[in-house]
């Protein structure tokens, strides 16, 4: 078997860096989260997500559902808990080989597998029950590359029932995504 020299291995590194997906930075009032997106495995979902990043509509949106040990969901509401406008739903790509593991980013949806629009969630734990199996799952389309500590801060925030949303697990103190930008 042929051994690769250190020089040959170094020559491969630019290709590995080039092969990485686009990255976005989410600035929140609790810190920054950087996510690498999986454009090759979830192209429609990544394009959908980036359309909201590019038009600035994730800026000043909220984490509106936080369940410690499960998920932190965001992207659908402004500071007044008013729903934000959505584009057309994106086709479910949950059978892409990516798993709802701790530190991954996935699309929220309704019971219809093809109903995801703008809301997303971070997995705070390994949630493989959300993966595709016989039925479609929830599409994973990114991985946190820095800011897991920020997700832990988000998970530690107290939550309660919010009368306007008529939902539980709503952070008592607003957790705001102040800005989302591409890093590539």
PDB file of C-alpha atoms in Angstrom:
ATOM      1  CA  UNK A   1       0.000   0.000   0.000  1.00  0.00           C
ATOM      2  CA  UNK A   2       1.338   3.411  -0.930  1.00  0.00           C
ATOM      3  CA  UNK A   3       2.085   5.870   1.876  1.00  0.00           C
ATOM      4  CA  UNK A   4       1.326   9.520   1.337  1.00  0.00           C
ATOM      5  CA  UNK A   5       4.023  11.989   2.259  1.00  0.00           C
ATOM      6  CA  UNK A   6       3.280  14.985   4.470  1.00  0.00           C
ATOM      7  CA  UNK A   7       3.606  17.182   1.398  1.00  0.00           C
ATOM      8  CA  UNK A   8       1.025  15.112  -0.481  1.00  0.00           C
ATOM      9  CA  UNK A   9      -1.364  15.354   2.483  1.00  0.00           C
ATOM     10  CA  UNK A  10      -0.904  19.122   2.643  1.00  0.00           C
ATOM     11  CA  UNK A  11      -1.661  19.330  -1.067  1.00  0.00           C
ATOM     12  CA  UNK A  12      -5.047  17.715  -0.349  1.00  0.00           C
ATOM     13  CA  UNK A  13      -6.026  20.278   2.318  1.00  0.00           C
ATOM     14  CA  UNK A  14      -7.111  23.056  -0.054  1.00  0.00           C
ATOM     15  CA  UNK A  15      -9.546  20.609  -1.644  1.00  0.00           C
ATOM     16  CA  UNK A  16     -10.977  19.737   1.743  1.00  0.00           C
ATOM     17  CA  UNK A  17     -11.425  23.390   2.657  1.00  0.00           C
ATOM     18  CA  UNK A  18     -12.975  24.058  -0.740  1.00  0.00           C
ATOM     19  CA  UNK A  19     -15.419  21.192  -0.252  1.00  0.00           C
ATOM     20  CA  UNK A  20     -16.854  22.677   2.947  1.00  0.00           C
ATOM     21  CA  UNK A  21     -20.304  24.217   2.723  1.00  0.00           C
ATOM     22  CA  UNK A  22     -21.329  27.831   3.135  1.00  0.00           C
ATOM     23  CA  UNK A  23     -21.221  29.241   6.647  1.00  0.00           C
ATOM     24  CA  UNK A  24     -23.504  31.688   8.395  1.00  0.00           C
ATOM     25  CA  UNK A  25     -23.078  33.577  11.635  1.00  0.00           C
ATOM     26  CA  UNK A  26     -26.047  34.183  13.910  1.00  0.00           C
ATOM     27  CA  UNK A  27     -25.522  37.025  16.330  1.00  0.00           C
ATOM     28  CA  UNK A  28     -27.882  36.657  19.288  1.00  0.00           C
ATOM     29  CA  UNK A  29     -28.256  38.668  22.459  1.00  0.00           C
ATOM     30  CA  UNK A  30     -26.551  35.705  24.207  1.00  0.00           C
ATOM     31  CA  UNK A  31     -23.602  35.350  21.788  1.00  0.00           C
ATOM     32  CA  UNK A  32     -22.628  34.150  18.316  1.00  0.00           C
ATOM     33  CA  UNK A  33     -23.344  30.822  16.637  1.00  0.00           C
ATOM     34  CA  UNK A  34     -21.562  29.817  13.423  1.00  0.00           C
ATOM     35  CA  UNK A  35     -23.155  27.106  11.302  1.00  0.00           C
ATOM     36  CA  UNK A  36     -21.753  25.243   8.318  1.00  0.00           C
ATOM     37  CA  UNK A  37     -24.529  24.395   5.872  1.00  0.00           C
ATOM     38  CA  UNK A  38     -24.797  21.088   3.999  1.00  0.00           C
ATOM     39  CA  UNK A  39     -25.542  22.403   0.491  1.00  0.00           C
ATOM     40  CA  UNK A  40     -24.637  19.103  -1.190  1.00  0.00           C
ATOM     41  CA  UNK A  41     -26.905  16.930   0.979  1.00  0.00           C
ATOM     42  CA  UNK A  42     -29.797  19.378   1.394  1.00  0.00           C
ATOM     43  CA  UNK A  43     -29.573  21.777  -1.580  1.00  0.00           C
ATOM     44  CA  UNK A  44     -33.206  22.944  -1.608  1.00  0.00           C
ATOM     45  CA  UNK A  45     -33.305  23.450   2.141  1.00  0.00           C
ATOM     46  CA  UNK A  46     -30.012  25.370   2.193  1.00  0.00           C
ATOM     47  CA  UNK A  47     -31.156  27.566  -0.718  1.00  0.00           C
ATOM     48  CA  UNK A  48     -34.418  28.248   1.133  1.00  0.00           C
ATOM     49  CA  UNK A  49     -32.615  29.120   4.386  1.00  0.00           C
ATOM     50  CA  UNK A  50     -30.107  31.371   2.608  1.00  0.00           C
ATOM     51  CA  UNK A  51     -32.928  33.247   0.878  1.00  0.00           C
ATOM     52  CA  UNK A  52     -34.118  34.375   4.336  1.00  0.00           C
ATOM     53  CA  UNK A  53     -30.530  35.143   5.392  1.00  0.00           C
ATOM     54  CA  UNK A  54     -29.930  37.204   2.252  1.00  0.00           C
ATOM     55  CA  UNK A  55     -33.124  39.231   2.531  1.00  0.00           C
ATOM     56  CA  UNK A  56     -32.377  40.006   6.196  1.00  0.00           C
ATOM     57  CA  UNK A  57     -35.659  38.624   7.469  1.00  0.00           C
ATOM     58  CA  UNK A  58     -34.053  36.508  10.210  1.00  0.00           C
ATOM     59  CA  UNK A  59     -32.620  39.704  11.693  1.00  0.00           C
ATOM     60  CA  UNK A  60     -34.393  40.638  14.945  1.00  0.00           C
ATOM     61  CA  UNK A  61     -36.354  37.392  15.036  1.00  0.00           C
ATOM     62  CA  UNK A  62     -36.806  35.301  18.184  1.00  0.00           C
ATOM     63  CA  UNK A  63     -36.062  31.909  19.621  1.00  0.00           C
ATOM     64  CA  UNK A  64     -39.711  31.231  20.431  1.00  0.00           C
ATOM     65  CA  UNK A  65     -39.531  27.623  21.643  1.00  0.00           C
ATOM     66  CA  UNK A  66     -36.774  26.250  23.862  1.00  0.00           C
ATOM     67  CA  UNK A  67     -36.971  22.792  25.378  1.00  0.00           C
ATOM     68  CA  UNK A  68     -33.769  21.928  27.295  1.00  0.00           C
ATOM     69  CA  UNK A  69     -32.370  18.571  26.228  1.00  0.00           C
ATOM     70  CA  UNK A  70     -34.419  18.689  23.028  1.00  0.00           C
ATOM     71  CA  UNK A  71     -34.499  21.739  20.695  1.00  0.00           C
ATOM     72  CA  UNK A  72     -34.216  25.522  20.440  1.00  0.00           C
ATOM     73  CA  UNK A  73     -36.561  26.727  17.679  1.00  0.00           C
ATOM     74  CA  UNK A  74     -36.403  30.115  15.960  1.00  0.00           C
ATOM     75  CA  UNK A  75     -36.874  32.167  12.825  1.00  0.00           C
ATOM     76  CA  UNK A  76     -40.650  32.528  12.653  1.00  0.00           C
ATOM     77  CA  UNK A  77     -41.561  35.481  14.862  1.00  0.00           C
ATOM     78  CA  UNK A  78     -40.515  39.067  15.470  1.00  0.00           C
ATOM     79  CA  UNK A  79     -40.082  40.679  18.900  1.00  0.00           C
ATOM     80  CA  UNK A  80     -43.849  41.241  19.172  1.00  0.00           C
ATOM     81  CA  UNK A  81     -44.487  37.524  18.544  1.00  0.00           C
ATOM     82  CA  UNK A  82     -46.000  38.381  15.181  1.00  0.00           C
ATOM     83  CA  UNK A  83     -45.442  35.733  12.495  1.00  0.00           C
ATOM     84  CA  UNK A  84     -42.920  36.730   9.844  1.00  0.00           C
ATOM     85  CA  UNK A  85     -43.749  36.399   6.126  1.00  0.00           C
ATOM     86  CA  UNK A  86     -42.856  33.100   4.501  1.00  0.00           C
ATOM     87  CA  UNK A  87     -41.852  31.964   1.053  1.00  0.00           C
ATOM     88  CA  UNK A  88     -43.252  28.807  -0.502  1.00  0.00           C
ATOM     89  CA  UNK A  89     -42.616  25.596   1.448  1.00  0.00           C
ATOM     90  CA  UNK A  90     -39.509  23.606   0.622  1.00  0.00           C
ATOM     91  CA  UNK A  91     -39.465  19.939  -0.366  1.00  0.00           C
ATOM     92  CA  UNK A  92     -38.501  17.620   2.497  1.00  0.00           C
ATOM     93  CA  UNK A  93     -34.902  16.367   2.189  1.00  0.00           C
ATOM     94  CA  UNK A  94     -34.743  14.384   5.431  1.00  0.00           C
ATOM     95  CA  UNK A  95     -33.525  11.195   3.702  1.00  0.00           C
ATOM     96  CA  UNK A  96     -30.172  12.884   3.002  1.00  0.00           C
ATOM     97  CA  UNK A  97     -28.106  10.799   5.432  1.00  0.00           C
ATOM     98  CA  UNK A  98     -27.798  13.581   8.035  1.00  0.00           C
ATOM     99  CA  UNK A  99     -29.078  12.914  11.535  1.00  0.00           C
ATOM    100  CA  UNK A 100     -30.739  15.117  14.156  1.00  0.00           C
ATOM    101  CA  UNK A 101     -27.723  14.987  16.467  1.00  0.00           C
ATOM    102  CA  UNK A 102     -26.693  17.492  19.123  1.00  0.00           C
ATOM    103  CA  UNK A 103     -25.389  20.655  17.474  1.00  0.00           C
ATOM    104  CA  UNK A 104     -27.141  20.198  14.134  1.00  0.00           C
ATOM    105  CA  UNK A 105     -29.528  22.631  12.459  1.00  0.00           C
ATOM    106  CA  UNK A 106     -32.805  21.373  10.974  1.00  0.00           C
ATOM    107  CA  UNK A 107     -36.034  22.703   9.511  1.00  0.00           C
ATOM    108  CA  UNK A 108     -39.202  22.860  11.578  1.00  0.00           C
ATOM    109  CA  UNK A 109     -42.379  21.828   9.798  1.00  0.00           C
ATOM    110  CA  UNK A 110     -46.005  20.921  10.339  1.00  0.00           C
ATOM    111  CA  UNK A 111     -47.363  17.363   9.983  1.00  0.00           C
ATOM    112  CA  UNK A 112     -47.075  17.665   6.194  1.00  0.00           C
ATOM    113  CA  UNK A 113     -43.438  16.668   5.468  1.00  0.00           C
ATOM    114  CA  UNK A 114     -43.231  19.306   2.709  1.00  0.00           C
ATOM    115  CA  UNK A 115     -44.464  22.222   4.842  1.00  0.00           C
ATOM    116  CA  UNK A 116     -41.159  23.716   6.100  1.00  0.00           C
ATOM    117  CA  UNK A 117     -40.790  27.409   5.310  1.00  0.00           C
ATOM    118  CA  UNK A 118     -38.605  29.615   7.504  1.00  0.00           C
ATOM    119  CA  UNK A 119     -38.566  28.180  11.028  1.00  0.00           C
ATOM    120  CA  UNK A 120     -35.548  26.144  12.058  1.00  0.00           C
ATOM    121  CA  UNK A 121     -34.261  24.490  15.198  1.00  0.00           C
ATOM    122  CA  UNK A 122     -31.001  23.513  16.794  1.00  0.00           C
ATOM    123  CA  UNK A 123     -30.806  20.042  18.276  1.00  0.00           C
ATOM    124  CA  UNK A 124     -29.764  20.334  21.925  1.00  0.00           C
ATOM    125  CA  UNK A 125     -29.433  16.565  22.207  1.00  0.00           C
ATOM    126  CA  UNK A 126     -29.282  13.542  19.903  1.00  0.00           C
ATOM    127  CA  UNK A 127     -32.858  13.446  18.577  1.00  0.00           C
ATOM    128  CA  UNK A 128     -32.663  10.546  16.155  1.00  0.00           C
ATOM    129  CA  UNK A 129     -36.419   9.972  16.533  1.00  0.00           C
ATOM    130  CA  UNK A 130     -36.769  13.045  14.261  1.00  0.00           C
ATOM    131  CA  UNK A 131     -34.773  11.378  11.454  1.00  0.00           C
ATOM    132  CA  UNK A 132     -36.326   9.851   8.352  1.00  0.00           C
ATOM    133  CA  UNK A 133     -37.140   6.165   8.649  1.00  0.00           C
ATOM    134  CA  UNK A 134     -40.222   4.613   7.062  1.00  0.00           C
ATOM    135  CA  UNK A 135     -41.786   8.090   7.206  1.00  0.00           C
ATOM    136  CA  UNK A 136     -40.119  11.410   6.280  1.00  0.00           C
ATOM    137  CA  UNK A 137     -38.307  13.086   9.138  1.00  0.00           C
ATOM    138  CA  UNK A 138     -37.090  16.603   9.787  1.00  0.00           C
ATOM    139  CA  UNK A 139     -34.443  17.854   7.377  1.00  0.00           C
ATOM    140  CA  UNK A 140     -31.011  18.428   8.904  1.00  0.00           C
ATOM    141  CA  UNK A 141     -29.070  20.952   6.843  1.00  0.00           C
ATOM    142  CA  UNK A 142     -26.224  22.288   8.974  1.00  0.00           C
ATOM    143  CA  UNK A 143     -23.837  21.778  11.875  1.00  0.00           C
ATOM    144  CA  UNK A 144     -22.702  24.237  14.525  1.00  0.00           C
ATOM    145  CA  UNK A 145     -18.963  24.835  14.147  1.00  0.00           C
ATOM    146  CA  UNK A 146     -18.761  27.366  16.992  1.00  0.00           C
ATOM    147  CA  UNK A 147     -21.220  28.571  19.574  1.00  0.00           C
ATOM    148  CA  UNK A 148     -22.387  25.376  21.256  1.00  0.00           C
ATOM    149  CA  UNK A 149     -21.833  27.266  24.517  1.00  0.00           C
ATOM    150  CA  UNK A 150     -24.346  29.870  23.298  1.00  0.00           C
ATOM    151  CA  UNK A 151     -26.893  27.123  22.622  1.00  0.00           C
ATOM    152  CA  UNK A 152     -26.348  25.909  26.186  1.00  0.00           C
ATOM    153  CA  UNK A 153     -27.028  29.456  27.462  1.00  0.00           C
ATOM    154  CA  UNK A 154     -30.212  29.520  25.391  1.00  0.00           C
ATOM    155  CA  UNK A 155     -31.262  26.147  26.832  1.00  0.00           C
ATOM    156  CA  UNK A 156     -30.662  27.447  30.383  1.00  0.00           C
ATOM    157  CA  UNK A 157     -33.027  30.406  29.987  1.00  0.00           C
ATOM    158  CA  UNK A 158     -36.325  30.104  31.865  1.00  0.00           C
ATOM    159  CA  UNK A 159     -39.473  29.461  29.820  1.00  0.00           C
ATOM    160  CA  UNK A 160     -43.199  29.747  30.436  1.00  0.00           C
ATOM    161  CA  UNK A 161     -46.542  29.692  28.664  1.00  0.00           C
ATOM    162  CA  UNK A 162     -47.019  32.725  26.438  1.00  0.00           C
ATOM    163  CA  UNK A 163     -50.651  33.861  26.057  1.00  0.00           C
ATOM    164  CA  UNK A 164     -50.083  35.566  22.692  1.00  0.00           C
ATOM    165  CA  UNK A 165     -48.465  32.494  21.120  1.00  0.00           C
ATOM    166  CA  UNK A 166     -50.673  30.167  23.151  1.00  0.00           C
ATOM    167  CA  UNK A 167     -47.627  27.987  23.552  1.00  0.00           C
ATOM    168  CA  UNK A 168     -45.440  26.643  26.311  1.00  0.00           C
ATOM    169  CA  UNK A 169     -41.626  26.573  26.336  1.00  0.00           C
ATOM    170  CA  UNK A 170     -41.424  30.251  25.330  1.00  0.00           C
ATOM    171  CA  UNK A 171     -38.365  32.033  26.804  1.00  0.00           C
ATOM    172  CA  UNK A 172     -39.410  34.420  29.580  1.00  0.00           C
ATOM    173  CA  UNK A 173     -36.689  36.872  28.547  1.00  0.00           C
ATOM    174  CA  UNK A 174     -36.621  37.338  24.758  1.00  0.00           C
ATOM    175  CA  UNK A 175     -33.750  35.565  23.003  1.00  0.00           C
ATOM    176  CA  UNK A 176     -33.188  37.657  19.903  1.00  0.00           C
ATOM    177  CA  UNK A 177     -31.320  36.786  16.722  1.00  0.00           C
ATOM    178  CA  UNK A 178     -30.075  40.284  16.035  1.00  0.00           C
ATOM    179  CA  UNK A 179     -28.366  39.506  12.723  1.00  0.00           C
ATOM    180  CA  UNK A 180     -27.599  36.551  10.443  1.00  0.00           C
ATOM    181  CA  UNK A 181     -24.885  36.939   7.818  1.00  0.00           C
ATOM    182  CA  UNK A 182     -23.040  34.733   5.357  1.00  0.00           C
ATOM    183  CA  UNK A 183     -19.371  34.219   6.096  1.00  0.00           C
ATOM    184  CA  UNK A 184     -18.383  32.949   2.640  1.00  0.00           C
TER     185      UNK A 184
END
